[in-house]
Short mmCIF file of C-alpha atoms in Angstrom, two decimals:
data_model
loop_
_atom_site.label_atom_id
_atom_site.label_comp_id
_atom_site.label_asym_id
_atom_site.label_seq_id
_atom_site.Cartn_x
_atom_site.Cartn_y
_atom_site.Cartn_z
CA UNK S 135 44.93 111.75 354.39
CA UNK S 136 43.87 110.71 357.89
CA UNK S 137 40.47 112.37 357.42
CA UNK S 138 39.88 110.36 354.24
CA UNK S 139 40.69 107.10 356.05
CA UNK S 140 38.39 108.06 358.95
CA UNK S 141 35.56 108.72 356.49
CA UNK S 142 36.00 105.24 355.01
CA UNK S 143 35.97 103.70 358.48
CA UNK S 144 32.77 105.61 359.39
CA UNK S 145 31.18 104.30 356.17
CA UNK S 146 31.95 100.73 357.25
CA UNK S 147 34.87 100.21 354.84
CA UNK S 148 37.18 98.45 357.28
CA UNK S 149 40.54 97.23 356.06
CA UNK S 150 42.15 94.07 357.51
CA UNK S 151 45.44 95.71 358.53
CA UNK S 152 46.33 99.23 359.67
CA UNK S 153 49.69 100.73 360.51
CA UNK S 154 49.65 103.77 362.79
CA UNK S 155 52.97 105.53 363.05
CA UNK S 156 54.26 108.82 364.44
CA UNK S 157 54.21 110.67 367.75
CA UNK S 158 50.65 112.05 367.96
CA UNK S 159 49.02 109.62 370.40
CA UNK S 160 45.61 111.27 370.13
CA UNK S 161 45.38 110.33 366.44
CA UNK S 162 46.05 106.71 367.41
CA UNK S 163 43.31 106.81 370.03
CA UNK S 164 40.85 108.52 367.67
CA UNK S 165 41.45 105.92 364.95
CA UNK S 166 40.93 103.02 367.34
CA UNK S 167 37.77 104.64 368.73
CA UNK S 168 36.41 105.01 365.20
CA UNK S 169 37.19 101.38 364.41
CA UNK S 170 35.36 100.25 367.55
CA UNK S 171 32.29 102.24 366.54
CA UNK S 172 32.34 101.03 362.95
CA UNK S 173 32.86 97.31 363.58
CA UNK S 174 29.48 95.56 363.95
CA UNK S 175 28.54 94.23 367.38
CA UNK S 176 32.06 94.51 368.74
CA UNK S 177 32.42 94.58 372.51
CA UNK S 178 35.30 94.92 374.95
CA UNK S 179 35.97 91.17 374.86
CA UNK S 180 36.52 91.36 371.11
CA UNK S 181 39.33 93.92 371.43
CA UNK S 182 42.63 92.15 372.08
CA UNK S 183 45.82 94.06 372.86
CA UNK S 184 49.44 92.95 372.51
CA UNK S 185 52.66 94.71 373.47
CA UNK S 186 55.22 93.69 370.86
CA UNK S 187 58.02 94.68 373.21
CA UNK S 188 56.91 91.75 375.37
CA UNK S 189 55.16 89.37 372.95
CA UNK S 190 56.36 87.94 369.60
CA UNK S 191 54.38 88.91 366.52
CA UNK S 192 53.51 85.24 365.98
CA UNK S 193 51.01 85.54 368.86
CA UNK S 194 49.26 88.38 367.04
CA UNK S 195 49.01 86.30 363.86
CA UNK S 196 47.72 83.26 365.74
CA UNK S 197 45.05 85.38 367.44
CA UNK S 198 44.05 86.98 364.14
CA UNK S 199 43.66 83.58 362.47
CA UNK S 200 41.54 82.22 365.34
CA UNK S 201 37.82 82.63 364.63
CA UNK S 202 36.07 85.16 366.89
CA UNK S 203 33.57 83.86 369.44
CA UNK S 204 29.98 85.00 368.84
CA UNK S 205 31.11 88.03 366.78
CA UNK S 206 31.78 88.49 363.09
CA UNK S 207 35.07 90.24 363.58
CA UNK S 208 37.63 90.96 366.28
CA UNK S 209 39.87 93.99 366.69
CA UNK S 210 43.53 93.39 367.57
CA UNK S 211 45.82 96.20 368.71
CA UNK S 212 49.54 95.38 368.43
CA UNK S 213 51.52 98.16 370.07
CA UNK S 214 55.22 99.04 370.04
CA UNK S 215 56.11 97.52 366.66
CA UNK S 216 59.78 98.32 367.21
CA UNK S 217 60.90 95.92 364.48
CA UNK S 218 59.88 98.65 362.01
CA UNK S 219 62.34 101.23 363.28
CA UNK S 220 66.10 101.38 363.08
CA UNK S 221 67.82 99.05 365.52
CA UNK S 222 69.36 100.68 368.56
CA UNK S 223 72.07 99.46 370.90
CA UNK S 224 69.62 98.00 373.41
CA UNK S 225 68.91 94.34 372.94
CA UNK S 226 65.30 93.50 372.10
CA UNK S 227 63.44 91.45 374.70
CA UNK S 228 61.73 89.21 372.14
CA UNK S 229 62.52 87.84 368.70
CA UNK S 230 59.87 88.24 366.02
CA UNK S 231 59.32 85.84 363.13
CA UNK S 232 59.19 88.50 360.43
CA UNK S 233 59.10 85.98 357.57
CA UNK S 234 55.86 84.62 359.00
CA UNK S 235 54.50 88.17 359.29
CA UNK S 236 55.42 88.91 355.66
CA UNK S 237 53.55 85.82 354.46
CA UNK S 238 50.53 86.63 356.64
CA UNK S 239 50.33 90.23 355.41
CA UNK S 240 49.90 88.92 351.86
CA UNK S 241 46.80 87.02 353.00
CA UNK S 242 45.45 88.45 356.29
CA UNK S 243 42.57 86.97 358.22
CA UNK S 244 39.08 87.94 356.95
CA UNK S 245 37.65 87.83 360.49
CA UNK S 246 40.06 90.22 362.21
CA UNK S 247 41.26 93.79 361.91
CA UNK S 248 44.83 94.15 363.13
CA UNK S 249 46.23 97.56 364.04
CA UNK S 250 50.02 97.75 364.30
CA UNK S 251 51.18 100.80 366.25
CA UNK S 252 54.71 102.13 365.75
CA UNK S 253 54.89 105.22 368.00
CA UNK S 254 58.12 106.51 366.54
CA UNK S 255 59.05 109.62 364.59
CA UNK S 256 60.60 107.62 361.76
CA UNK S 257 60.51 104.04 360.52
CA UNK S 258 63.47 102.33 358.89
CA UNK S 259 62.52 102.49 355.21
CA UNK S 260 65.46 100.24 354.31
CA UNK S 261 64.00 97.24 356.12
CA UNK S 262 62.15 94.67 354.04
CA UNK S 263 59.37 94.30 356.63
CA UNK S 264 58.76 98.07 356.63
CA UNK S 265 58.31 98.09 352.86
CA UNK S 266 56.01 95.08 352.93
CA UNK S 267 53.76 96.26 355.75
CA UNK S 268 53.39 99.66 354.07
CA UNK S 269 52.45 97.87 350.86
CA UNK S 270 49.72 95.74 352.45
CA UNK S 271 48.44 97.91 355.33
CA UNK S 272 46.43 101.10 355.43
CA UNK S 273 48.96 103.57 356.81
CA UNK S 274 48.13 106.52 359.04
CA UNK S 275 51.10 108.76 359.73
CA UNK S 276 50.24 110.72 362.85
CA UNK S 277 52.23 113.79 361.98
CA UNK S 278 51.65 116.89 364.01
CA UNK S 279 48.69 118.65 362.44
CA UNK S 280 49.28 122.21 361.33
CA UNK S 281 47.63 125.08 359.48
CA UNK S 282 44.36 124.27 357.75
CA UNK S 283 44.61 120.58 358.66
CA UNK S 284 44.68 121.46 362.35
CA UNK S 285 41.75 123.88 362.06
CA UNK S 286 39.76 121.33 360.04
CA UNK S 287 40.39 118.72 362.73
CA UNK S 288 39.16 121.16 365.40
CA UNK S 289 35.96 121.77 363.42
CA UNK S 290 35.42 118.02 363.02
CA UNK S 291 36.07 117.43 366.71
CA UNK S 292 33.53 120.13 367.60
CA UNK S 293 31.02 118.51 365.22
CA UNK S 294 31.59 115.12 366.85
CA UNK S 295 30.67 116.76 370.15
CA UNK S 296 27.49 118.27 368.71
CA UNK S 297 28.82 121.81 368.41
CA UNK S 298 30.18 124.09 365.69
CA UNK S 299 33.27 126.27 365.42
CA UNK S 300 34.41 128.50 362.59
CA UNK S 301 37.97 128.64 361.19
CA UNK S 302 38.66 132.02 362.81
CA UNK S 303 37.53 130.72 366.21
CA UNK S 304 39.54 127.52 365.68
CA UNK S 305 42.64 129.63 365.11
CA UNK S 306 41.87 131.62 368.25
CA UNK S 307 41.49 128.38 370.22
CA UNK S 308 44.95 127.24 369.11
CA UNK S 309 46.35 130.61 370.09
CA UNK S 310 44.82 130.20 373.56
CA UNK S 311 45.36 126.51 374.27
CA UNK S 312 48.24 125.44 372.04
CA UNK S 313 48.29 122.71 369.40
CA UNK S 314 48.34 119.49 371.44
CA UNK S 315 45.43 117.42 370.11
CA UNK S 316 44.67 115.73 373.42
CA UNK S 317 44.44 119.07 375.21
CA UNK S 318 42.38 120.58 372.40
CA UNK S 319 40.01 117.62 372.43
CA UNK S 320 39.51 118.05 376.17
CA UNK S 321 38.79 121.78 375.82
CA UNK S 322 36.39 121.24 372.91
CA UNK S 323 34.51 118.60 374.92
CA UNK S 324 34.29 120.98 377.88
CA UNK S 325 32.91 123.81 375.74
CA UNK S 326 30.44 121.50 374.01
CA UNK S 327 29.14 120.39 377.42
CA UNK S 328 28.77 124.05 378.42
CA UNK S 329 26.70 124.57 375.25
CA UNK S 330 24.63 121.43 376.00
CA UNK S 331 26.06 119.74 372.93
CA UNK S 332 24.34 122.13 370.55
CA UNK S 333 25.66 125.58 369.75
CA UNK S 334 28.48 127.66 368.34
CA UNK S 335 31.86 127.82 370.03
CA UNK S 336 32.53 131.54 369.83
CA UNK S 337 35.54 133.61 370.81
CA UNK S 338 33.68 134.67 373.99
CA UNK S 339 33.08 131.03 374.95
CA UNK S 340 36.75 130.22 374.36
CA UNK S 341 37.86 133.27 376.34
CA UNK S 342 35.60 132.30 379.24
CA UNK S 343 36.29 128.57 379.46
CA UNK S 344 39.76 127.83 378.08
CA UNK S 345 42.60 128.49 380.51
CA UNK S 346 45.63 130.07 378.91
CA UNK S 347 48.88 128.17 379.21
CA UNK S 348 51.83 130.20 380.59
CA UNK S 349 53.70 129.58 377.33
CA UNK S 350 50.88 131.01 375.22
CA UNK S 351 50.50 134.01 377.52
CA UNK S 352 54.24 134.67 377.28
CA UNK S 353 53.91 134.49 373.51
CA UNK S 354 51.11 137.10 373.67
CA UNK S 355 53.13 139.19 376.11
CA UNK S 356 56.24 139.22 373.92
CA UNK S 357 54.23 139.87 370.78
CA UNK S 358 52.48 142.84 372.42
CA UNK S 359 55.78 144.27 373.69
CA UNK S 360 57.72 144.09 370.41
CA UNK S 361 54.65 145.52 368.63
CA UNK S 362 54.82 148.57 370.90
CA UNK S 363 51.51 147.92 372.69
CA UNK S 364 52.57 149.06 376.16
CA UNK S 365 49.16 148.93 377.88
CA UNK S 366 48.42 145.44 376.54
CA UNK S 367 51.89 144.26 377.55
CA UNK S 368 51.53 145.52 381.13
CA UNK S 369 47.99 144.08 381.42
CA UNK S 370 49.14 140.61 380.32
CA UNK S 371 52.15 140.86 382.64
CA UNK S 372 49.93 141.64 385.64
CA UNK S 373 47.66 138.69 384.73
CA UNK S 374 50.69 136.40 384.75
CA UNK S 375 51.83 137.74 388.11
CA UNK S 376 48.35 137.14 389.57
CA UNK S 377 48.58 133.57 388.30
CA UNK S 378 51.75 133.08 390.33
CA UNK S 379 54.36 133.38 387.58
CA UNK S 380 57.78 134.63 388.67
CA UNK S 381 59.59 137.56 386.94
CA UNK S 382 62.81 135.54 386.59
CA UNK S 383 61.03 132.72 384.78
CA UNK S 384 59.10 135.19 382.61
CA UNK S 385 62.30 136.97 381.63
CA UNK S 386 63.80 133.68 380.48
CA UNK S 387 60.71 132.75 378.46
CA UNK S 388 60.48 136.20 376.88
CA UNK S 389 64.16 136.01 375.85
CA UNK S 390 63.45 132.63 374.28
CA UNK S 391 60.59 134.12 372.26
CA UNK S 392 62.71 137.06 371.12
CA UNK S 393 65.52 134.71 370.03
CA UNK S 394 62.96 132.74 368.02
CA UNK S 395 61.82 135.98 366.35
CA UNK S 396 65.43 136.74 365.40
CA UNK S 397 65.93 133.29 363.88
CA UNK S 398 62.61 133.42 362.00
CA UNK S 399 63.50 136.83 360.57
CA UNK S 400 66.95 135.73 359.44
CA UNK S 401 65.66 132.55 357.78
CA UNK S 402 62.84 134.48 356.13
CA UNK S 403 65.39 136.85 354.59
CA UNK S 404 67.23 133.82 353.21
CA UNK S 405 64.06 132.78 351.39
CA UNK S 406 62.90 129.99 353.68
CA UNK S 407 59.18 129.22 353.65
CA UNK S 408 57.03 128.81 356.77
CA UNK S 409 57.24 125.01 356.93
CA UNK S 410 61.00 125.08 356.25
CA UNK S 411 61.56 127.57 359.07
CA UNK S 412 59.45 125.50 361.45
CA UNK S 413 61.36 122.33 360.61
CA UNK S 414 64.77 124.02 360.88
CA UNK S 415 63.96 125.57 364.27
CA UNK S 416 61.95 122.56 365.55
CA UNK S 417 58.91 124.70 366.45
CA UNK S 418 55.27 124.44 365.46
CA UNK S 419 54.46 126.12 362.11
CA UNK S 420 51.60 128.07 363.71
CA UNK S 421 54.02 130.00 365.92
CA UNK S 422 56.16 130.74 362.87
CA UNK S 423 53.06 131.84 360.96
CA UNK S 424 52.10 134.36 363.65
CA UNK S 425 55.59 135.83 363.68
CA UNK S 426 55.82 136.05 359.90
CA UNK S 427 52.43 137.79 359.71
CA UNK S 428 53.30 140.36 362.38
CA UNK S 429 54.20 143.51 360.43
CA UNK S 430 55.02 145.36 363.66
CA UNK S 431 58.10 143.35 364.51
CA UNK S 432 61.28 145.42 365.04
CA UNK S 433 64.42 144.80 363.04
CA UNK S 434 66.82 141.99 363.95
CA UNK S 435 69.24 144.59 365.31
CA UNK S 436 66.56 145.95 367.64
CA UNK S 437 65.57 142.46 368.75
CA UNK S 438 69.20 141.70 369.61
CA UNK S 439 69.31 144.90 371.67
CA UNK S 440 66.18 143.71 373.53
CA UNK S 441 67.97 140.42 374.26
CA UNK S 442 70.90 142.35 375.69
CA UNK S 443 68.57 144.32 377.95
CA UNK S 444 66.81 141.12 379.05
CA UNK S 445 70.19 139.63 380.01
CA UNK S 446 70.86 142.68 382.20
CA UNK S 447 67.38 142.42 383.74
CA UNK S 448 67.91 138.72 384.44
CA UNK S 449 71.12 139.54 386.34
CA UNK S 450 69.37 142.35 388.23
CA UNK S 451 66.44 140.12 389.18
CA UNK S 452 68.74 137.38 390.49
CA UNK S 453 70.87 139.79 392.51
CA UNK S 454 68.09 142.05 393.82
CA UNK S 455 66.27 141.63 397.12
CA UNK S 456 63.75 144.38 396.38
CA UNK S 457 60.44 144.23 394.55
CA UNK S 458 61.37 142.22 391.50
CA UNK S 459 58.00 142.61 389.77
CA UNK S 460 58.68 146.33 389.27
CA UNK S 461 62.01 145.74 387.50
CA UNK S 462 60.43 143.88 384.60
CA UNK S 463 57.42 146.21 384.51
CA UNK S 464 59.70 149.25 384.00
CA UNK S 465 61.35 147.42 381.10
CA UNK S 466 57.94 146.93 379.45
CA UNK S 467 57.12 150.61 379.87
CA UNK S 468 60.25 151.81 378.07
CA UNK S 469 59.55 153.19 374.58
CA UNK S 470 60.55 150.65 371.93
CA UNK S 471 62.21 152.01 368.81
CA UNK S 472 61.78 150.06 365.64
#
């Protein structure tokens, strides 16, 4: 959906009112950047920003209805549209004339594009103003991208930077860097610069330039261990130690990954699909996908036994004054029965 709206913007089909909602800030920024590029002759002076936590919505409407100076159109960004979400116990700083906003939405200014930003996970669908603004505005829900949508976005982002990346390499990039769009955008820009803005982002380029996050390395470490790949497990473990990671912290993170594997396995047996499991466990679907596709995973009983051993190792690490690195290494070198 968001890609279709971006294509319309790039083609110069600019709507008078947009509503951006959700928690993915990078999608907000990307949409506003695209609007700036698409609007003719717009400059910094023609972009007006309001914080609706501090300013009543009437000021936004007044600005929108005021003719732009020396430009055909102005861009107005109205952030923190909290009147669209469920009321909380905290008292709002300003009072908004929502009846005026409702009337204006039915006939918005032809010389302004107004972007309302509601950076919240959910809007209050029961509110009259929420229904009306959704009816009249072009809505972009900045949900966390996942699966093919995420890989498509990565390919488009690479193209915008003058480079190319295939779906397999896009998946590898997510595995290395995680799924945060802002971080991914930064890494793609860095790799495109390395390729002089013209070339293919390959697995070798990703491996060379993208730093692994500790969380992703722990995911790889745990996956290698439960799959019985002892040499890979020990190699990843040594890399983490060289990067300054502590055995106690690693033990905790590994236990967290194993618990997630147990939960994914149990829900899968109950017939849950990938997206349902991800929503139930509040984790990204890509992590669930990797676990569901791993045919080497031990049984739930074996995973629970691993958790028991990790609990004993955690106690030993916290009570030992010797070489702690060796304690966890010996655990990795034990034969793992399926």
